[in-house]
Amino acid sequence: MDDLAYRSIAAYEQAKDQASAQPEAFWEAIANQFEWHQKWDKTLEYDFHKPEVKWFFGGKLNITENCLDRHLKTQPNQTAIIFEPNDPKETAQHISYEELHSRVCRVANMLKAHGAKKGDRICLYMPMVPELAISVLACARIGAIHSVVFAGFSAAALAARINDADCAMLVTADGGFRGAKVTPLKAIADEALTHCTSIKTSIVLKRTGQEVAWNDIDVWWHEALAEVDDHCPAEIMDSEDPLFILYTSGSTGKPKGMVHTCGGYMVYTAYSFQNVFQYEKGDVYWCTADIGWITGHSYIVYGPLAVGATTVMFEGVPSYPECDRFWEVCAKHKVNQFYTAPTAIRALQKHPVDLVSKHDLSTLKVLGSVGEPINAEAWHWYDNHVGKNNCPIVDTWWQTETGGILISSLAGVTPQKPTYATLPMPGVQAVLLDNEGNELADENEGILAIKYPWPSIARTIWGDHERYKNVYFSAYPGYYFPGDGALRDAKGNYRITGRVDDVVIVSGHNLGTAPIENALNEHPNVVESAVVGFPHDVKGNALYAFVIAKNVVADHEALIAALRALVAQTIGPIAKPDRIQVVSGLPKTRSGKIMRRILRKLAAGEYDQLGDVSTLLNPEVVEEIKRNS
Ligand code: 7RM
């Protein structure tokens, strides 16, 4: 495969021009670099009003042949995955492309031996160990649709996702190591499965060695694997067959199962990986995300492997055993590209800088940021102390729904600007809209929208195409609406200002406020609740819950503790509100709609920006909330 990256500003400009003049020819040339069993009949078919998007339609391929088999001819001994365990005393693993290919084929055969077939949904609820990446690829090998559920999610959240996709199989582990904690994954999965009927087999990887309960459907990974060999021809897939489902929260209670398909997703993740990070053969690249999020799917597994890169997988957390773990690992594995989230940077920035400076970070060439807007202070700390003012920073804007990075600078090729994601990638047509859906020109602020498809756009929400249409294509007909606001400078650089809907990004995690409210409302003593985000110096945003109690409670602290536990149990610990205030009422319009805008101001302590509250049904509660906050 040729180098997919534009290595100079001239090459970039040329690509940008071609992409806007002849978008289909532009993407065809990129798609032609991959191995297809059969070339496509139609490059693009789309209608944002329907909505419908098809890329490389009629093409036949298997993404794992592009991520694995193809590299065996040219670089079988190249390291594909470097696994850095949670415990630094445990030996790191280097898995070559040849070994990865063999292990993926073997696991693929294990899945098949237990009944998995093309089109089945397989839920993966696993720690960040190589077997997770291998399971992802094994599903893709046999044409099964993987649905990875982040191992920090609760039993209830896991059950809801298994049931929504009607998964036939679960792959999990006895437990997972994360910092000083051990998560009892098998026990959580067992609890989840009491609410699920579709799972016929549950394969259990031994990771921690802890005691686990055993059920009829359970199979040990190592025992099942011993029964199969590593010869597994790839299932030939249509370009538009689903590759995976990944859930992301929405503004109503139910998570949205975003569906990505084989051909377009492969082309776009490889293209964006290579261009944004300017990866060069032999470099060591590390993305610190979890494979349970889209960042891990696209930029730990598929994008890097599609271009034959060496990708680091880290099991642990930045603060274990000490708060210099990231820098220690960068030095240990001689990392060249490092990709993390602003929330991690802000947390690490609080510690003495010698925790960074004592490590040799001289191999670093590129730094990346993802998940939320990066504030100026964090940007400069990252630039000064980690990059030593010598590494371009790519601030990458994208979503679960977009599959890959849509707005970012290309490291060292296009100009960076602190706090700006900068320019759309060649082939991505971003615009700013006003509230009426008119395109805004020049320097401006408005609603971010995309007016032409790119190959990795999610094709639907699993089982609910109507919702897909309503959420992304109805507010501004003819455009894809991501739900973010942005401003644009005179040079066309975008700065993402944040969500314009009811999703709050906490420590880089996209949390819908509605499911959290639903969880709070489950408590017998809660009448109603409203959850909003407020600025937090480490997490970016934190959650503030306003709760109306049924009975006048003497002990607010006990109720608050119970509510936090309830949210952790229903959704997961990351969704626990930082603040919970018991109130006698919520500010409402006369038609009964909660005024979240006012709650956001109250949560942020911006009392002088409340605006006119006299039109409220109950203006007195605003005073009460202020008094008791
Ligand atoms: C990749 C990911 C998506 C939401 C998105 C934004 C926010 C992500 C940036 C960002 C400002 C960035 N997928 N977001 N990246 N905001 N600058 N570079 O995070 O589906 O989990 O979240 O995250 O609001 O809509 S996600």
mmCIF file of N, CA and C in Angstrom, residues 534-605:
data_model
loop_
_atom_site.group_PDB
_atom_site.id
_atom_site.type_symbol
_atom_site.label_atom_id
_atom_site.label_comp_id
_atom_site.label_asym_id
_atom_site.label_seq_id
_atom_site.Cartn_x
_atom_site.Cartn_y
_atom_site.Cartn_z
ATOM 1 N N PHE A 534 -21.718 21.360 34.780
ATOM 2 C CA PHE A 534 -21.130 22.641 35.173
ATOM 3 C C PHE A 534 -19.610 22.520 35.042
ATOM 4 N N PRO A 535 -18.906 23.651 34.828
ATOM 5 C CA PRO A 535 -17.469 23.569 34.561
ATOM 6 C C PRO A 535 -16.689 23.012 35.756
ATOM 7 N N HIS A 536 -15.731 22.151 35.442
ATOM 8 C CA HIS A 536 -14.909 21.532 36.483
ATOM 9 C C HIS A 536 -13.465 21.584 36.015
ATOM 10 N N ASP A 537 -12.536 21.956 36.901
ATOM 11 C CA ASP A 537 -11.176 22.216 36.419
ATOM 12 C C ASP A 537 -10.420 20.975 35.974
ATOM 13 N N VAL A 538 -10.805 19.802 36.415
ATOM 14 C CA VAL A 538 -10.113 18.595 35.948
ATOM 15 C C VAL A 538 -10.952 17.831 34.928
ATOM 16 N N LYS A 539 -12.211 17.627 35.253
ATOM 17 C CA LYS A 539 -13.050 16.791 34.385
ATOM 18 C C LYS A 539 -13.592 17.535 33.168
ATOM 19 N N GLY A 540 -13.345 18.843 33.103
ATOM 20 C CA GLY A 540 -13.951 19.615 32.023
ATOM 21 C C GLY A 540 -15.357 20.027 32.415
ATOM 22 N N ASN A 541 -16.203 19.047 32.608
ATOM 23 C CA ASN A 541 -17.538 19.287 33.139
ATOM 24 C C ASN A 541 -17.792 18.254 34.222
ATOM 25 N N ALA A 542 -18.615 18.634 35.179
ATOM 26 C CA ALA A 542 -19.080 17.674 36.175
ATOM 27 C C ALA A 542 -20.593 17.768 36.192
ATOM 28 N N LEU A 543 -21.226 16.823 36.876
ATOM 29 C CA LEU A 543 -22.683 16.776 36.877
ATOM 30 C C LEU A 543 -23.257 17.348 38.169
ATOM 31 N N TYR A 544 -24.330 18.089 38.024
ATOM 32 C CA TYR A 544 -25.032 18.681 39.157
ATOM 33 C C TYR A 544 -26.468 18.185 39.053
ATOM 34 N N ALA A 545 -26.923 17.511 40.103
ATOM 35 C CA ALA A 545 -28.287 16.992 40.084
ATOM 36 C C ALA A 545 -29.148 17.779 41.060
ATOM 37 N N PHE A 546 -30.280 18.237 40.578
ATOM 38 C CA PHE A 546 -31.281 18.888 41.426
ATOM 39 C C PHE A 546 -32.393 17.863 41.625
ATOM 40 N N VAL A 547 -32.732 17.611 42.892
ATOM 41 C CA VAL A 547 -33.648 16.518 43.180
ATOM 42 C C VAL A 547 -34.775 16.982 44.093
ATOM 43 N N ILE A 548 -35.995 16.681 43.699
ATOM 44 C CA ILE A 548 -37.133 16.958 44.577
ATOM 45 C C ILE A 548 -37.434 15.682 45.357
ATOM 46 N N ALA A 549 -37.399 15.799 46.709
ATOM 47 C CA ALA A 549 -37.659 14.626 47.550
ATOM 48 C C ALA A 549 -39.142 14.556 47.879
ATOM 49 N N LYS A 550 -39.627 13.330 47.996
ATOM 50 C CA LYS A 550 -41.045 13.109 48.244
ATOM 51 C C LYS A 550 -41.425 13.556 49.646
ATOM 52 N N ASN A 551 -40.689 13.023 50.612
ATOM 53 C CA ASN A 551 -40.941 13.409 51.991
ATOM 54 C C ASN A 551 -39.871 14.409 52.376
ATOM 55 N N VAL A 552 -40.233 15.307 53.264
ATOM 56 C CA VAL A 552 -39.214 16.245 53.726
ATOM 57 C C VAL A 552 -38.192 15.404 54.482
ATOM 58 N N VAL A 553 -36.987 15.383 53.955
ATOM 59 C CA VAL A 553 -35.990 14.518 54.590
ATOM 60 C C VAL A 553 -35.136 15.313 55.555
ATOM 61 N N ALA A 554 -34.952 14.740 56.717
ATOM 62 C CA ALA A 554 -34.121 15.403 57.714
ATOM 63 C C ALA A 554 -32.659 15.225 57.321
ATOM 64 N N ASP A 555 -32.340 14.013 56.851
ATOM 65 C CA ASP A 555 -30.945 13.700 56.570
ATOM 66 C C ASP A 555 -30.665 13.731 55.061
ATOM 67 N N HIS A 556 -30.353 14.919 54.556
ATOM 68 C CA HIS A 556 -30.023 15.041 53.139
ATOM 69 C C HIS A 556 -28.825 14.190 52.756
ATOM 70 N N GLU A 557 -27.828 14.127 53.636
ATOM 71 C CA GLU A 557 -26.590 13.423 53.298
ATOM 72 C C GLU A 557 -26.848 11.947 52.996
ATOM 73 N N ALA A 558 -27.728 11.342 53.773
ATOM 74 C CA ALA A 558 -28.003 9.918 53.559
ATOM 75 C C ALA A 558 -28.701 9.702 52.216
ATOM 76 N N LEU A 559 -29.642 10.589 51.888
ATOM 77 C CA LEU A 559 -30.331 10.472 50.603
ATOM 78 C C LEU A 559 -29.341 10.665 49.456
ATOM 79 N N ILE A 560 -28.498 11.673 49.613
ATOM 80 C CA ILE A 560 -27.517 11.966 48.557
ATOM 81 C C ILE A 560 -26.591 10.772 48.337
ATOM 82 N N ALA A 561 -26.136 10.181 49.421
ATOM 83 C CA ALA A 561 -25.248 9.011 49.293
ATOM 84 C C ALA A 561 -25.985 7.861 48.590
ATOM 85 N N ALA A 562 -27.243 7.672 48.940
ATOM 86 C CA ALA A 562 -28.020 6.593 48.321
ATOM 87 C C ALA A 562 -28.207 6.858 46.828
ATOM 88 N N LEU A 563 -28.415 8.126 46.473
ATOM 89 C CA LEU A 563 -28.627 8.471 45.060
ATOM 90 C C LEU A 563 -27.352 8.267 44.242
ATOM 91 N N ARG A 564 -26.231 8.644 44.839
ATOM 92 C CA ARG A 564 -24.958 8.442 44.122
ATOM 93 C C ARG A 564 -24.731 6.952 43.870
ATOM 94 N N ALA A 565 -25.022 6.147 44.877
ATOM 95 C CA ALA A 565 -24.846 4.695 44.731
ATOM 96 C C ALA A 565 -25.796 4.144 43.666
ATOM 97 N N LEU A 566 -27.001 4.685 43.645
ATOM 98 C CA LEU A 566 -27.998 4.230 42.677
ATOM 99 C C LEU A 566 -27.553 4.515 41.238
ATOM 100 N N VAL A 567 -26.997 5.703 41.028
ATOM 101 C CA VAL A 567 -26.519 6.052 39.683
ATOM 102 C C VAL A 567 -25.349 5.154 39.292
ATOM 103 N N ALA A 568 -24.441 4.932 40.239
ATOM 104 C CA ALA A 568 -23.277 4.084 39.949
ATOM 105 C C ALA A 568 -23.735 2.682 39.561
ATOM 106 N N GLN A 569 -24.756 2.215 40.246
ATOM 107 C CA GLN A 569 -25.254 0.865 40.020
ATOM 108 C C GLN A 569 -26.025 0.770 38.701
ATOM 109 N N THR A 570 -26.780 1.809 38.374
ATOM 110 C CA THR A 570 -27.607 1.740 37.172
ATOM 111 C C THR A 570 -26.817 2.047 35.907
ATOM 112 N N ILE A 571 -25.933 3.047 35.989
ATOM 113 C CA ILE A 571 -25.233 3.463 34.772
ATOM 114 C C ILE A 571 -23.745 3.158 34.870
ATOM 115 N N GLY A 572 -23.149 3.487 35.984
ATOM 116 C CA GLY A 572 -21.720 3.267 36.159
ATOM 117 C C GLY A 572 -21.148 4.412 36.973
ATOM 118 N N PRO A 573 -20.007 4.185 37.622
ATOM 119 C CA PRO A 573 -19.443 5.209 38.510
ATOM 120 C C PRO A 573 -19.154 6.542 37.808
ATOM 121 N N ILE A 574 -18.821 6.508 36.506
ATOM 122 C CA ILE A 574 -18.501 7.774 35.835
ATOM 123 C C ILE A 574 -19.697 8.708 35.771
ATOM 124 N N ALA A 575 -20.906 8.174 35.953
ATOM 125 C CA ALA A 575 -22.097 9.025 35.844
ATOM 126 C C ALA A 575 -22.554 9.598 37.194
ATOM 127 N N LYS A 576 -21.820 9.291 38.264
ATOM 128 C CA LYS A 576 -22.215 9.808 39.581
ATOM 129 C C LYS A 576 -22.118 11.327 39.599
ATOM 130 N N PRO A 577 -23.194 12.026 39.981
ATOM 131 C CA PRO A 577 -23.116 13.484 40.029
ATOM 132 C C PRO A 577 -22.106 13.955 41.076
ATOM 133 N N ASP A 578 -21.368 14.990 40.748
ATOM 134 C CA ASP A 578 -20.452 15.580 41.729
ATOM 135 C C ASP A 578 -21.232 16.269 42.834
ATOM 136 N N ARG A 579 -22.350 16.908 42.457
ATOM 137 C CA ARG A 579 -23.151 17.609 43.454
ATOM 138 C C ARG A 579 -24.610 17.189 43.295
ATOM 139 N N ILE A 580 -25.242 16.973 44.431
ATOM 140 C CA ILE A 580 -26.675 16.708 44.427
ATOM 141 C C ILE A 580 -27.306 17.673 45.417
ATOM 142 N N GLN A 581 -28.266 18.424 44.948
ATOM 143 C CA GLN A 581 -28.948 19.368 45.840
ATOM 144 C C GLN A 581 -30.422 18.982 45.936
ATOM 145 N N VAL A 582 -30.891 18.857 47.173
ATOM 146 C CA VAL A 582 -32.308 18.552 47.376
ATOM 147 C C VAL A 582 -33.059 19.879 47.351
ATOM 148 N N VAL A 583 -34.058 19.953 46.491
ATOM 149 C CA VAL A 583 -34.790 21.215 46.282
ATOM 150 C C VAL A 583 -36.291 20.956 46.455
ATOM 151 N N SER A 584 -37.037 22.036 46.632
ATOM 152 C CA SER A 584 -38.485 21.829 46.786
ATOM 153 C C SER A 584 -39.195 21.896 45.434
ATOM 154 N N GLY A 585 -38.529 22.459 44.438
ATOM 155 C CA GLY A 585 -39.122 22.517 43.104
ATOM 156 C C GLY A 585 -38.036 22.773 42.068
ATOM 157 N N LEU A 586 -38.361 22.565 40.793
ATOM 158 C CA LEU A 586 -37.425 22.859 39.700
ATOM 159 C C LEU A 586 -37.992 24.027 38.914
ATOM 160 N N PRO A 587 -37.132 24.960 38.467
ATOM 161 C CA PRO A 587 -37.654 26.079 37.688
ATOM 162 C C PRO A 587 -38.312 25.582 36.399
ATOM 163 N N LYS A 588 -39.564 25.956 36.194
ATOM 164 C CA LYS A 588 -40.289 25.453 35.018
ATOM 165 C C LYS A 588 -40.969 26.583 34.252
ATOM 166 N N THR A 589 -41.132 26.318 32.974
ATOM 167 C CA THR A 589 -41.936 27.237 32.171
ATOM 168 C C THR A 589 -43.401 26.975 32.522
ATOM 169 N N ARG A 590 -44.239 27.852 32.022
ATOM 170 C CA ARG A 590 -45.651 27.669 32.337
ATOM 171 C C ARG A 590 -46.218 26.417 31.686
ATOM 172 N N SER A 591 -45.576 25.987 30.627
ATOM 173 C CA SER A 591 -46.052 24.745 30.008
ATOM 174 C C SER A 591 -45.437 23.517 30.687
ATOM 175 N N GLY A 592 -44.664 23.759 31.744
ATOM 176 C CA GLY A 592 -44.166 22.629 32.523
ATOM 177 C C GLY A 592 -42.804 22.099 32.118
ATOM 178 N N LYS A 593 -42.127 22.771 31.179
ATOM 179 C CA LYS A 593 -40.804 22.311 30.742
ATOM 180 C C LYS A 593 -39.727 22.806 31.713
ATOM 181 N N ILE A 594 -38.888 21.914 32.144
ATOM 182 C CA ILE A 594 -37.817 22.321 33.056
ATOM 183 C C ILE A 594 -36.877 23.290 32.327
ATOM 184 N N MET A 595 -36.533 24.389 32.973
ATOM 185 C CA MET A 595 -35.628 25.376 32.357
ATOM 186 C C MET A 595 -34.176 25.004 32.674
ATOM 187 N N ARG A 596 -33.635 24.129 31.831
ATOM 188 C CA ARG A 596 -32.278 23.658 32.068
ATOM 189 C C ARG A 596 -31.248 24.763 31.923
ATOM 190 N N ARG A 597 -31.549 25.700 31.070
ATOM 191 C CA ARG A 597 -30.635 26.820 30.868
ATOM 192 C C ARG A 597 -30.387 27.522 32.216
ATOM 193 N N ILE A 598 -31.482 27.715 32.983
ATOM 194 C CA ILE A 598 -31.359 28.376 34.280
ATOM 195 C C ILE A 598 -30.632 27.480 35.282
ATOM 196 N N LEU A 599 -30.927 26.202 35.223
ATOM 197 C CA LEU A 599 -30.225 25.275 36.126
ATOM 198 C C LEU A 599 -28.723 25.252 35.844
ATOM 199 N N ARG A 600 -28.358 25.353 34.571
ATOM 200 C CA ARG A 600 -26.922 25.372 34.229
ATOM 201 C C ARG A 600 -26.242 26.587 34.854
ATOM 202 N N LYS A 601 -26.921 27.738 34.782
ATOM 203 C CA LYS A 601 -26.352 28.960 35.376
ATOM 204 C C LYS A 601 -26.255 28.819 36.891
ATOM 205 N N LEU A 602 -27.289 28.250 37.492
ATOM 206 C CA LEU A 602 -27.269 28.056 38.947
ATOM 207 C C LEU A 602 -26.138 27.101 39.337
ATOM 208 N N ALA A 603 -25.991 26.036 38.584
ATOM 209 C CA ALA A 603 -24.957 25.049 38.891
ATOM 210 C C ALA A 603 -23.571 25.659 38.775
ATOM 211 N N ALA A 604 -23.408 26.572 37.812
ATOM 212 C CA ALA A 604 -22.109 27.206 37.602
ATOM 213 C C ALA A 604 -21.893 28.377 38.558
ATOM 214 N N GLY A 605 -22.920 28.719 39.353
ATOM 215 C CA GLY A 605 -22.811 29.850 40.286
ATOM 216 C C GLY A 605 -22.883 31.195 39.577
#
